[in-house]
Structure formats: structure tokens, C-alpha cells
PDB file of C-alpha atoms in Angstrom:
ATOM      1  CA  UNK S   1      -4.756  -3.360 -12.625  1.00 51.00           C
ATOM      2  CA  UNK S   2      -7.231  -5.607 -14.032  1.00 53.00           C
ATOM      3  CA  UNK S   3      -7.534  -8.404 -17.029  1.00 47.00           C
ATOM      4  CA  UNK S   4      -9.811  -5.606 -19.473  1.00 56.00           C
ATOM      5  CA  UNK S   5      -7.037  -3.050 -18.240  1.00 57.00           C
ATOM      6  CA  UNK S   6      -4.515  -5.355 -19.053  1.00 55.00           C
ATOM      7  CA  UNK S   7      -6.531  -6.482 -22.631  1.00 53.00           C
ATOM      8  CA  UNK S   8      -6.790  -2.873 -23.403  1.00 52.00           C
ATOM      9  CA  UNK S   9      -2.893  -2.159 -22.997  1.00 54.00           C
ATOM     10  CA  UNK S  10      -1.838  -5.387 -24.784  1.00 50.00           C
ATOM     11  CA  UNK S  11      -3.977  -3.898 -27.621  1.00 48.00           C
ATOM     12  CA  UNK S  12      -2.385  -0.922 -27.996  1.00 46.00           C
ATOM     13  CA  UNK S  13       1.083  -2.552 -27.503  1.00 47.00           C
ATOM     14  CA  UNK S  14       1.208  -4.445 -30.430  1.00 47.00           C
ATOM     15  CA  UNK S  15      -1.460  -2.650 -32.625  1.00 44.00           C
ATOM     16  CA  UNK S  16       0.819   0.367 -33.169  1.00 43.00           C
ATOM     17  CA  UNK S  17       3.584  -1.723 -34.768  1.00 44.00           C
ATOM     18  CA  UNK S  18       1.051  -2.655 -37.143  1.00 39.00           C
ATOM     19  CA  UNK S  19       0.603   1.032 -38.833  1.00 39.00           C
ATOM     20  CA  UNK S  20       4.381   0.500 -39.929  1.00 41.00           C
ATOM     21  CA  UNK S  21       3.666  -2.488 -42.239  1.00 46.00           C
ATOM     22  CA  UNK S  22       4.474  -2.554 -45.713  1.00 45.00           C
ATOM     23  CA  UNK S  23       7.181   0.537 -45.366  1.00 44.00           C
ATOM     24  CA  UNK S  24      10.182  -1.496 -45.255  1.00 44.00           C
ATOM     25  CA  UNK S  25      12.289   1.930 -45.490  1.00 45.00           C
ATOM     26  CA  UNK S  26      10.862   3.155 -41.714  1.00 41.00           C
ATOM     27  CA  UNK S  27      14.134   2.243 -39.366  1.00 42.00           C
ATOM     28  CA  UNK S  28      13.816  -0.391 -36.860  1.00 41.00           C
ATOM     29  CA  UNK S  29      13.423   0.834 -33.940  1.00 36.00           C
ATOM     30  CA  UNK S  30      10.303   2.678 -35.103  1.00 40.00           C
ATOM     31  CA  UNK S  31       8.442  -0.888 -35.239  1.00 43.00           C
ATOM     32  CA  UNK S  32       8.968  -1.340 -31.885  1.00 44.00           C
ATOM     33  CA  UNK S  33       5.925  -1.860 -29.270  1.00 43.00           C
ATOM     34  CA  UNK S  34       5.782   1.064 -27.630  1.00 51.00           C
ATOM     35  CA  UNK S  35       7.457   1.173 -24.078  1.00 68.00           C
ATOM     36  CA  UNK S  36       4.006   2.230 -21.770  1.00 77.00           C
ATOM     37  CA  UNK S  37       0.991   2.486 -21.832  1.00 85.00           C
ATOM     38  CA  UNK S  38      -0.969   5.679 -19.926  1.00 90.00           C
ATOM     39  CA  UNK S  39      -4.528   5.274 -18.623  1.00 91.00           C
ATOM     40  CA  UNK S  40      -6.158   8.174 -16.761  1.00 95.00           C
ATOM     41  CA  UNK S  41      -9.379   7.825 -13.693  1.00 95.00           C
ATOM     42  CA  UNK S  42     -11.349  10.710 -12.828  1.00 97.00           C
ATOM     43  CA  UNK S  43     -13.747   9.839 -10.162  1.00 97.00           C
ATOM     44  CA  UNK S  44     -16.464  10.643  -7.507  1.00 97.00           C
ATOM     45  CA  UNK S  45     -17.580   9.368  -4.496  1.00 96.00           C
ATOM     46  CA  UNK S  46     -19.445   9.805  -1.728  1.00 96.00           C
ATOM     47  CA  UNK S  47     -18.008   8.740   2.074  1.00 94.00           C
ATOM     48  CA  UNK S  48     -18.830   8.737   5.475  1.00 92.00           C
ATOM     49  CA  UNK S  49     -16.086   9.653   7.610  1.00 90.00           C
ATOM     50  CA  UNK S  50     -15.895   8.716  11.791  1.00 90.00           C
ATOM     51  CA  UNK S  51     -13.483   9.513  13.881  1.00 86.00           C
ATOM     52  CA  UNK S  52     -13.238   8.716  17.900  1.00 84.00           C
ATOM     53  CA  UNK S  53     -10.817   9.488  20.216  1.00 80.00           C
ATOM     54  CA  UNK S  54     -12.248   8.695  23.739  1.00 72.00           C
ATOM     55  CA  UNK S  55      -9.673  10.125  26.052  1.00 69.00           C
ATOM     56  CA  UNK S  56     -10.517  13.551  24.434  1.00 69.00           C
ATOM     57  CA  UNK S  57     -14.536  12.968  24.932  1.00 73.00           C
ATOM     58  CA  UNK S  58     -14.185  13.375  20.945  1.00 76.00           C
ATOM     59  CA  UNK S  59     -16.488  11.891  18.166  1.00 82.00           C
ATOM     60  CA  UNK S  60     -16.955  13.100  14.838  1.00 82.00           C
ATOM     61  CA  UNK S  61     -19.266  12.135  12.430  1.00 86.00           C
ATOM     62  CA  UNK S  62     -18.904  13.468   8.559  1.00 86.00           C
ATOM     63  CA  UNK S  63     -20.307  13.228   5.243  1.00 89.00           C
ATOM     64  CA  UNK S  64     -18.622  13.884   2.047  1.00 91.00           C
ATOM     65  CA  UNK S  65     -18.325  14.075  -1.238  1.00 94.00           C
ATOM     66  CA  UNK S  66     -15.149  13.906  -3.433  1.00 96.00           C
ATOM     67  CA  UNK S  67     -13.119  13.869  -6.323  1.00 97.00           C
ATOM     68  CA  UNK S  68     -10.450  11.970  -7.019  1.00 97.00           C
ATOM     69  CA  UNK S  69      -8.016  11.024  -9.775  1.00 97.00           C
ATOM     70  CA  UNK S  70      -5.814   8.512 -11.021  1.00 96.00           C
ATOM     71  CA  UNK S  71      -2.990   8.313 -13.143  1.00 96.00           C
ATOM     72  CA  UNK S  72      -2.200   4.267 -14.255  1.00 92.00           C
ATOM     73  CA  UNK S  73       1.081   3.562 -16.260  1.00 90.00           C
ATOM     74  CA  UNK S  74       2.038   0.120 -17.505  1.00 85.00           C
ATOM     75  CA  UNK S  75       5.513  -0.627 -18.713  1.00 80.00           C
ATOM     76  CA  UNK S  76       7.060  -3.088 -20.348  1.00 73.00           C
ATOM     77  CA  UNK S  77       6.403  -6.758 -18.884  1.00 68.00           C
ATOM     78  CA  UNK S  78       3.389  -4.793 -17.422  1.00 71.00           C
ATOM     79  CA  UNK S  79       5.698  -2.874 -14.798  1.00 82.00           C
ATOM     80  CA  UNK S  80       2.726  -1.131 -12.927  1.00 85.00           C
ATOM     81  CA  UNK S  81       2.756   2.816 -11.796  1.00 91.00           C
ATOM     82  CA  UNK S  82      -0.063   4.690 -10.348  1.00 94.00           C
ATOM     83  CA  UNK S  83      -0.433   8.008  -8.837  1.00 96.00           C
ATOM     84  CA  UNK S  84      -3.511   8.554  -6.747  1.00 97.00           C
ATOM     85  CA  UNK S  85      -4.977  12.588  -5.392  1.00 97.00           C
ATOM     86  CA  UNK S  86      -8.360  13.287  -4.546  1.00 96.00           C
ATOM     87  CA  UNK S  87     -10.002  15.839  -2.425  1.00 95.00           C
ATOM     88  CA  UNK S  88     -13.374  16.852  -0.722  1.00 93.00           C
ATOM     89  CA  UNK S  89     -16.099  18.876  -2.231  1.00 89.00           C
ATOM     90  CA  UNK S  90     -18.944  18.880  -0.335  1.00 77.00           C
ATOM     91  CA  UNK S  91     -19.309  17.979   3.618  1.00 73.00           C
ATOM     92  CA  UNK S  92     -22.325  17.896   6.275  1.00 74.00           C
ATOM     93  CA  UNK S  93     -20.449  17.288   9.282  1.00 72.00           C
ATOM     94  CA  UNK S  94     -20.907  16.993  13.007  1.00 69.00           C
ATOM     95  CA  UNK S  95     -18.253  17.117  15.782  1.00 63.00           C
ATOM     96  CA  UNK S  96     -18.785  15.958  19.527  1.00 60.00           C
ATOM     97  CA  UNK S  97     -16.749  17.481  22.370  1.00 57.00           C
ATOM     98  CA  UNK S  98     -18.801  17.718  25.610  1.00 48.00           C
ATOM     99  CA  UNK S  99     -21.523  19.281  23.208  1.00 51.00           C
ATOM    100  CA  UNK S 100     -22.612  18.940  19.781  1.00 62.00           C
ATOM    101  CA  UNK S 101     -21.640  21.258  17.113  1.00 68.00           C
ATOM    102  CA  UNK S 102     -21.667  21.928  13.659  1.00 74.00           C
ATOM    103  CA  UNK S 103     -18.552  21.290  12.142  1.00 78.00           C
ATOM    104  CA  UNK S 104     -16.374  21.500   8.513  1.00 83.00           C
ATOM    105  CA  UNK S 105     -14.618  18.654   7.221  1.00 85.00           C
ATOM    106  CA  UNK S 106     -11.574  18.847   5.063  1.00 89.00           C
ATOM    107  CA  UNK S 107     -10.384  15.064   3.866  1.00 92.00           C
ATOM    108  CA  UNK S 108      -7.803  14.740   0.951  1.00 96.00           C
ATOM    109  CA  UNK S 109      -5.261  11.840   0.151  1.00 96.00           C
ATOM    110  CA  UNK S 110      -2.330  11.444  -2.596  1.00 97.00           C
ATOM    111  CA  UNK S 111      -0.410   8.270  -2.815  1.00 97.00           C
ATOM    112  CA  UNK S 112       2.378   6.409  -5.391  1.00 97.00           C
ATOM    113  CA  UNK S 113       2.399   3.126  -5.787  1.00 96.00           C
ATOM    114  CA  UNK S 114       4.870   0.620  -7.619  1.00 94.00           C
ATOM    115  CA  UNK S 115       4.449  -2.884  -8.434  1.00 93.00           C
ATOM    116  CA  UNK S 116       3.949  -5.824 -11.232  1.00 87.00           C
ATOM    117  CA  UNK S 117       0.564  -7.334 -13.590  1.00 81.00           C
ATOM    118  CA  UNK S 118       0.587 -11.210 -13.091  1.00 73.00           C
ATOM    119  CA  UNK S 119      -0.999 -12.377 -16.488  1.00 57.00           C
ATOM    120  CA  UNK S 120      -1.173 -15.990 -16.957  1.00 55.00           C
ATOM    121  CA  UNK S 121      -3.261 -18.786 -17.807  1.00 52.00           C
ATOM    122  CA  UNK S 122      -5.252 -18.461 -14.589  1.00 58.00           C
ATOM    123  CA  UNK S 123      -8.670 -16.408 -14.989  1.00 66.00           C
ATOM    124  CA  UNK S 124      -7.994 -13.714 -12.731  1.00 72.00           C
ATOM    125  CA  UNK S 125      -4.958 -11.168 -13.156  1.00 80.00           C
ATOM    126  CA  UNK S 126      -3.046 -10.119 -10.035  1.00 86.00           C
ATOM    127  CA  UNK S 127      -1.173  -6.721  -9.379  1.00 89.00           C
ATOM    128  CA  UNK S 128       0.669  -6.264  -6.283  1.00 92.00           C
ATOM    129  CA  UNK S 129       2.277  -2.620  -4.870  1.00 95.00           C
ATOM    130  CA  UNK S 130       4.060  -0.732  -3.000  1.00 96.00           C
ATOM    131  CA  UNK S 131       4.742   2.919  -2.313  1.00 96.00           C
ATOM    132  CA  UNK S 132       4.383   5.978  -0.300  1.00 97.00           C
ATOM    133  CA  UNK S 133       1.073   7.567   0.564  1.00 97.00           C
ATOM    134  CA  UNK S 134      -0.600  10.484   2.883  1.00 96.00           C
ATOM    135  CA  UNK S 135      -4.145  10.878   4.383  1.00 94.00           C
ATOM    136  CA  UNK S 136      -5.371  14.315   5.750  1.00 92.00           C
ATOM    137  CA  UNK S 137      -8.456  15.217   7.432  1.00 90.00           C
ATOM    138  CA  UNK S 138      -8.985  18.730   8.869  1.00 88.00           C
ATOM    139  CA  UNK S 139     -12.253  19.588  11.352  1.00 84.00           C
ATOM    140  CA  UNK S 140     -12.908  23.341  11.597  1.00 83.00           C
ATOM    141  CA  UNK S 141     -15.407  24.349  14.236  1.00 75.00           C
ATOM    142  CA  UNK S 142     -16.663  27.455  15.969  1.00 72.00           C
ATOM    143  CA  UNK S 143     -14.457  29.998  16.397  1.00 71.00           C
ATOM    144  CA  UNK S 144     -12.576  28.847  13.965  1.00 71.00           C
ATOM    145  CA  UNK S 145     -10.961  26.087  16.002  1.00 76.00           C
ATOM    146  CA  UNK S 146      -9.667  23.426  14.051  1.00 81.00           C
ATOM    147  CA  UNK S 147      -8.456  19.681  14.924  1.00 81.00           C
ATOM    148  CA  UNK S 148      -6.171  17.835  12.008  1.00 85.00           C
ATOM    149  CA  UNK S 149      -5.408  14.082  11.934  1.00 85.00           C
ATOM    150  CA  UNK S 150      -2.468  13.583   9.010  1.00 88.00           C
ATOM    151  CA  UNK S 151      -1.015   9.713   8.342  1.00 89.00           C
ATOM    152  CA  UNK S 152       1.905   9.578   6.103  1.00 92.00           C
ATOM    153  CA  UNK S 153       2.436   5.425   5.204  1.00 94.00           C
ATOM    154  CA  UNK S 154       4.271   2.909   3.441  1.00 95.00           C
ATOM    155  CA  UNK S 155       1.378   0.901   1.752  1.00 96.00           C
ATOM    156  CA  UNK S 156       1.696  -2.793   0.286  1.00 96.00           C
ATOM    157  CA  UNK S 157      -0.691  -4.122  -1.325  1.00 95.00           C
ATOM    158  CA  UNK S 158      -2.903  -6.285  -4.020  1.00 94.00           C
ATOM    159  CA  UNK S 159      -5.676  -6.325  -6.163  1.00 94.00           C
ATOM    160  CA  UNK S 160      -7.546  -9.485  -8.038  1.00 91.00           C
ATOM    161  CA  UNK S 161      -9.810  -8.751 -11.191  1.00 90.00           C
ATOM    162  CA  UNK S 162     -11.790 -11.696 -12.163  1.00 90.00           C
ATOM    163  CA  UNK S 163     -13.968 -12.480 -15.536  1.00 88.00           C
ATOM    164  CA  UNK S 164     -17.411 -12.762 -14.382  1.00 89.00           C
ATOM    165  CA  UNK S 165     -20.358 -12.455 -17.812  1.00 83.00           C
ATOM    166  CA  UNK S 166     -18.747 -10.487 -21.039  1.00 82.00           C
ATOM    167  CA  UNK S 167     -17.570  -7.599 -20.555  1.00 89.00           C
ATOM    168  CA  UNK S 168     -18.036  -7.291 -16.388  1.00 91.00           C
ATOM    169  CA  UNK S 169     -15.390  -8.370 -14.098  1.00 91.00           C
ATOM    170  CA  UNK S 170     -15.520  -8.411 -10.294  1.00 95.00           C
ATOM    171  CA  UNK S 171     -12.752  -6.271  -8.546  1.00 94.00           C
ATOM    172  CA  UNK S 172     -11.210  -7.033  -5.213  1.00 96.00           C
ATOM    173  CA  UNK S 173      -7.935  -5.358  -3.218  1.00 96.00           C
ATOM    174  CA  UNK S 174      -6.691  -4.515   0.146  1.00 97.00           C
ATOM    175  CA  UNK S 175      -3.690  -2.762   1.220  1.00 96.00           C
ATOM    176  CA  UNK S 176      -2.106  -2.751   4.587  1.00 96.00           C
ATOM    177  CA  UNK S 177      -0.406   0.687   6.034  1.00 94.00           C
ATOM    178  CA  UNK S 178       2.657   0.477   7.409  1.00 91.00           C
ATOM    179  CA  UNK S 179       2.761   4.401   9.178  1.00 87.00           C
ATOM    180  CA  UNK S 180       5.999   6.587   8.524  1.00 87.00           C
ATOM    181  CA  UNK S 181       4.715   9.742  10.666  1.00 83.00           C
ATOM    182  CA  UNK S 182       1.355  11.039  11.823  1.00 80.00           C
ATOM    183  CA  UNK S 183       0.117  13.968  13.261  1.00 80.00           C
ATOM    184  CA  UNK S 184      -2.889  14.137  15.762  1.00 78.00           C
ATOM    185  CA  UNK S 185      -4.575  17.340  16.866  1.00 78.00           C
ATOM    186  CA  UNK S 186      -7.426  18.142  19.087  1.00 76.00           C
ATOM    187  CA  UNK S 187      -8.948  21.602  19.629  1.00 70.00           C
ATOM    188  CA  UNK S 188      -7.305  23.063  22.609  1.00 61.00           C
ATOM    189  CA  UNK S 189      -5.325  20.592  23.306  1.00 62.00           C
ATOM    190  CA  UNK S 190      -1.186  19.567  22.629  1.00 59.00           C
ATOM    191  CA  UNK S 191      -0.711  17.442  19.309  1.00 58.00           C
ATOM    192  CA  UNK S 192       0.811  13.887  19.511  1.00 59.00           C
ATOM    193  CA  UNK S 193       2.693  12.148  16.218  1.00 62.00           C
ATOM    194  CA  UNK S 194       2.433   8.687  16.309  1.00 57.00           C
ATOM    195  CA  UNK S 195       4.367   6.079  14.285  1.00 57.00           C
ATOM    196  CA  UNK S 196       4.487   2.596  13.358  1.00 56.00           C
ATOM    197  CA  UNK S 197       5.043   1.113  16.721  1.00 60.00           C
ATOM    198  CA  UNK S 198       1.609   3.422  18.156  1.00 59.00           C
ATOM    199  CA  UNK S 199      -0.641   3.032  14.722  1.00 71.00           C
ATOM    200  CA  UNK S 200      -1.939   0.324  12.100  1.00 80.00           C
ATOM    201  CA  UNK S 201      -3.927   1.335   9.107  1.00 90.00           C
ATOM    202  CA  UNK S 202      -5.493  -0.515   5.845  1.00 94.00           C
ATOM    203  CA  UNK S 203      -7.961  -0.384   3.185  1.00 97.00           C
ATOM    204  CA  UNK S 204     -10.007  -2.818   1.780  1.00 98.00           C
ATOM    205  CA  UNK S 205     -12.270  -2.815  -1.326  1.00 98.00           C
ATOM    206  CA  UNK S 206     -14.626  -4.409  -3.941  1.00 98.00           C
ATOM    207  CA  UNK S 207     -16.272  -3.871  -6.980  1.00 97.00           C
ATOM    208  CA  UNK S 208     -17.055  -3.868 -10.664  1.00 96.00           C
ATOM    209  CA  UNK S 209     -16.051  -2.945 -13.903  1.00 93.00           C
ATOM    210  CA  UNK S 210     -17.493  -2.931 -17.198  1.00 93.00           C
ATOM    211  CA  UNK S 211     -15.760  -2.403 -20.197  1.00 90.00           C
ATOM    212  CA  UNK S 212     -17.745  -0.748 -22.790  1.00 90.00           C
ATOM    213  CA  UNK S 213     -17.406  -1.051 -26.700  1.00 86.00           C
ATOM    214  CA  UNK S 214     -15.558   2.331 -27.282  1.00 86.00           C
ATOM    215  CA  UNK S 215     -12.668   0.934 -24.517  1.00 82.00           C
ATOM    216  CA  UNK S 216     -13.815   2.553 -21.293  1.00 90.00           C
ATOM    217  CA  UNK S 217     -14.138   0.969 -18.702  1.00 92.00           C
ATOM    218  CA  UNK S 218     -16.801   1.674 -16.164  1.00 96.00           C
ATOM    219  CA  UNK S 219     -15.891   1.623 -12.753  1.00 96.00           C
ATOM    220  CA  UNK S 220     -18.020   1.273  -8.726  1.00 97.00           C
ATOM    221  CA  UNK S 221     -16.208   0.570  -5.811  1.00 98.00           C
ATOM    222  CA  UNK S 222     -17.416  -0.080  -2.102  1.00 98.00           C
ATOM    223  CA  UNK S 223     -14.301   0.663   0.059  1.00 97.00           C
ATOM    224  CA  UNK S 224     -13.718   0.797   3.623  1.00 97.00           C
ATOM    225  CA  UNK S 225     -10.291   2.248   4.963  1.00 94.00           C
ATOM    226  CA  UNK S 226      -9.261   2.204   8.800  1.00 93.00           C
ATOM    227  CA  UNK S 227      -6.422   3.409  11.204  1.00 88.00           C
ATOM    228  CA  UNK S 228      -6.134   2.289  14.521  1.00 84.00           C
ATOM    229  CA  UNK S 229      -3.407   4.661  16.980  1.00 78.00           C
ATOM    230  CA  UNK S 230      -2.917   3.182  20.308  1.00 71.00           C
ATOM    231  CA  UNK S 231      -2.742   5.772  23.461  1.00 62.00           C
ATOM    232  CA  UNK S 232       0.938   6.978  24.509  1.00 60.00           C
ATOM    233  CA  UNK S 233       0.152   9.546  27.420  1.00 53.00           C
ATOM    234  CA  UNK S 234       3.825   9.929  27.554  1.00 53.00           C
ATOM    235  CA  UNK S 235       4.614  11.349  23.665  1.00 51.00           C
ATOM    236  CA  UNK S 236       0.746  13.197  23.853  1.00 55.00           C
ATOM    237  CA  UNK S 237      -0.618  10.482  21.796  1.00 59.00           C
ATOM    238  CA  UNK S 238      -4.162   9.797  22.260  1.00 64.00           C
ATOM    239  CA  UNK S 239      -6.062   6.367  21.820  1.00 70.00           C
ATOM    240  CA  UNK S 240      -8.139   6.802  18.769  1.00 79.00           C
ATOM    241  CA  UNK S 241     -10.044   5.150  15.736  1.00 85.00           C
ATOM    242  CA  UNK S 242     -10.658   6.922  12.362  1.00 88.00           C
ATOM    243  CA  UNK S 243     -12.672   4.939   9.452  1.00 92.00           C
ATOM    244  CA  UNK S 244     -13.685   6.172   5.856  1.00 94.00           C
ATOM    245  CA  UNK S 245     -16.624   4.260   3.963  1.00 96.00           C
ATOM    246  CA  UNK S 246     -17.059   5.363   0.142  1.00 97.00           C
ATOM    247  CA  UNK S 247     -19.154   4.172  -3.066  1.00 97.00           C
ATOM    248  CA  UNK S 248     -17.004   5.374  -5.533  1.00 97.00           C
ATOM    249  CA  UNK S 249     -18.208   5.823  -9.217  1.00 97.00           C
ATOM    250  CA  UNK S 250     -15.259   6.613 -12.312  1.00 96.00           C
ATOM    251  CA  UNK S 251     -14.231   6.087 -15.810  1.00 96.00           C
ATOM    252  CA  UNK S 252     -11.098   4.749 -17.196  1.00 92.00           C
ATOM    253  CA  UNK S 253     -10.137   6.542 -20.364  1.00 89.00           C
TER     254      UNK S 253
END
């Protein structure tokens, strides 16, 4: 959550008292600030998704596009909420097992996150998070054979906006994935589920946003999220590396 985020819900926190002025008969707890604030992100973005997993000969190669959404809340002494969904539209993907093939990619993601707005007297306004979050990414390829790779985390994280020429500020965050459960399957083969003592994930990102004179804000983000899952023969869990890059475009109503 960023300083014109932030500048647009201090705005409507104490404008709204303002309509009550000069009706001294309205009870007092209607001139109250209101308690949130609710901001809404619709979004699309295009990604190239890679997957590896070398002690399956396995490489996968995709290329998607998506649509996402998020839902911001801030609270009182800018208490920060945010739910996060988003899901694939469009893919041109290619699997390798032995052979190359022509595959379909399924990639979606829905998160919650929790946290707290820093605003101060320093430039740049701080939010910091934590939550609960999945990442799913289904391959189906001939014969209908299909190979899923599902990460359900704990994700703590933070994000820096910072004033740059009027209305444009430069946006910076990364988050670090602590997994809960995962789920790895390869076509024809037994599925492992690693946890946190097998995997490592995190995200990081950067960007810009403009906010525009009717109060949107304008919104690109580079972003580059990773998970690492170490090999454990012994619990069917393969050594393997999936990464998602993404230019992401959206509006903030």
C-alpha cells in the first residue's frame, strides 16, 4: 500500500465528516471518520512460466496470459487487508519429457494478507504482511495426461512506495514463502508433497504508479516469483525449480 493509496484513503477519511457540517441535530457518532476504506484492482498480465525437474528428464516452458484481482482494505490507523485471485486465460505452452510436445498450461493463485501502513515524515510509506496463500499450475498433455505442481504458504512480506515527479511513484516489494504443504506430480509417475524443511519460495517486484486526476491510480509491475524443492527420494519428492516472470498492467479504482 502506497503514499497516493494512502493520500487517497486519508481523503476520504476525513472528507465524509465534512458533509455533516452545519446540522448540529445529526447524532454523534454519524460525524465520525468512517472505519475503512475499500479499494478494488482488476488486472492483466502477461508471464512466462518454467518449470524443471531434472530427475524426471522434465522441462516445461509456458506462456500466459492472465487476470487477476485485488481487493485492498484499510482500517483504522491504516490496518492493511488484501485479498489477491487471478487466473490464466490464454497459454502457448511446451512440455519436455524425453520428447517435445505440445502442452496446456493451467496457472492460478489466491492469497490473504494482513499487515500495517507506516506513514511518517519519511518520503516513502512502508506496508508490511502476512498471511496465507496458494499457487497452482496444471500441465495437460497428450492423451490427456496431466502433471500438477500446488504450493500452499505462509507469506511475509513488504512493500516501499516512493515519490518520484508529481503524480508517479516508484513501487518496490518482496515476499518470502514460508511452505505449509505442496503437491508435486509428474505424468506417469507417483506424486511427492513437500514442506518447509524440502522447499523455499519468494517473490520479488517493481514498478510504477501514476495517479491520475479523477483518483485512479495507474499501475505496471515487473515481477519475478520462484520456488526452489530440494530432492527427497525417500517421501517421492523430486529436485525441482519452478519460476514465473510477469509485466503486469491494472487500475486501482
Amino acid at each position: 500500500m502506497l503514499k497516493h493509496t494512502l493520500t487517497l484513503a486519508t481523503m476520504l477519511l476525513t472528507a465524509m465528516p465534512l458533509l455533516a457540517q452545519g446540522e448540529p441535530e445529526v447524532p454523534a457518532r454519524e460525524d465520525r471518520v468512517p472505519d475503512s476504506v475499500l479499494f478494488l484492482t482488476p488486472s492483466i498480465s502477461y508471464a512466462q512460466l518454467n518449470h524443471q525437474a531434472k530427475s524426471h528428464d522434465y522441462r516445461l516452458d509456458g506462456h500466459l496470459f492472465n487476470l487477476g484481482i485485488d481487493i485492498e482494505i484499510i482500517g483504522d490507523l491504516f490496518a492493511y487487508h488484501r485479498l489477491s485471485m487471478g487466473h490464466s486465460l490464454v497459454d502457448n505452452t511446451e512440455q519436455v519429457r524425453a520428447v517435445d510436445m505440445d502442452a496446456e498450461a493451467t496457472h492460478a493463485w489466491f492469497g490473504y494478507r494482513v499487515g500495517g501502513v507506516n506513514v511518517s515524515s519519511f518520503p516513502g510509506d512502508l506496508a508490511i504482511w502476512t498471511g496465507l496463500g496458494w499457487q497452482g499450475t496444471q500441465i495437460t498433455g497428450e492423451n490427456d495426461d496431466r502433471s500438477r505442481f500446488h504450493y500452499t504458504y505462509l507469506p511475509v512480506g513488504a512493500e516501499l512506495g516512493l515519490p518520484l515527479d508529481g503524480p508517479l511513484y516508484l513501487v518496490v516489494g518482496g515476499e518470502y514463502r514460508l511452505l505449509i504443504q505442496g503437491r508435486e506430480r509428474y505424468q506417469g509417475a507417483e506424486g511427492g508433497k513437500p514442506t518447509q524443511s524440502d522447499d523455499r519460495g519468494y517473490a520479488l517486484w517493481a514498478g510504477f504508479d501514476y495517479l491520475t486526476s479523477n483518483r485512479r491510480v495507474l499501475m505496471t509491475r515487473l515481477s519475478y516469483d520462484r520456488w526452489d524443492v530440494s530432492a527427497a527420494p525417500d517421501d517421492d519428492i523430486s529436485g525441482s525449480r519452478q519460476y514465473v516472470l510477469a509485466l503486469n498492467l491494472g487500475v486501482r479504482f
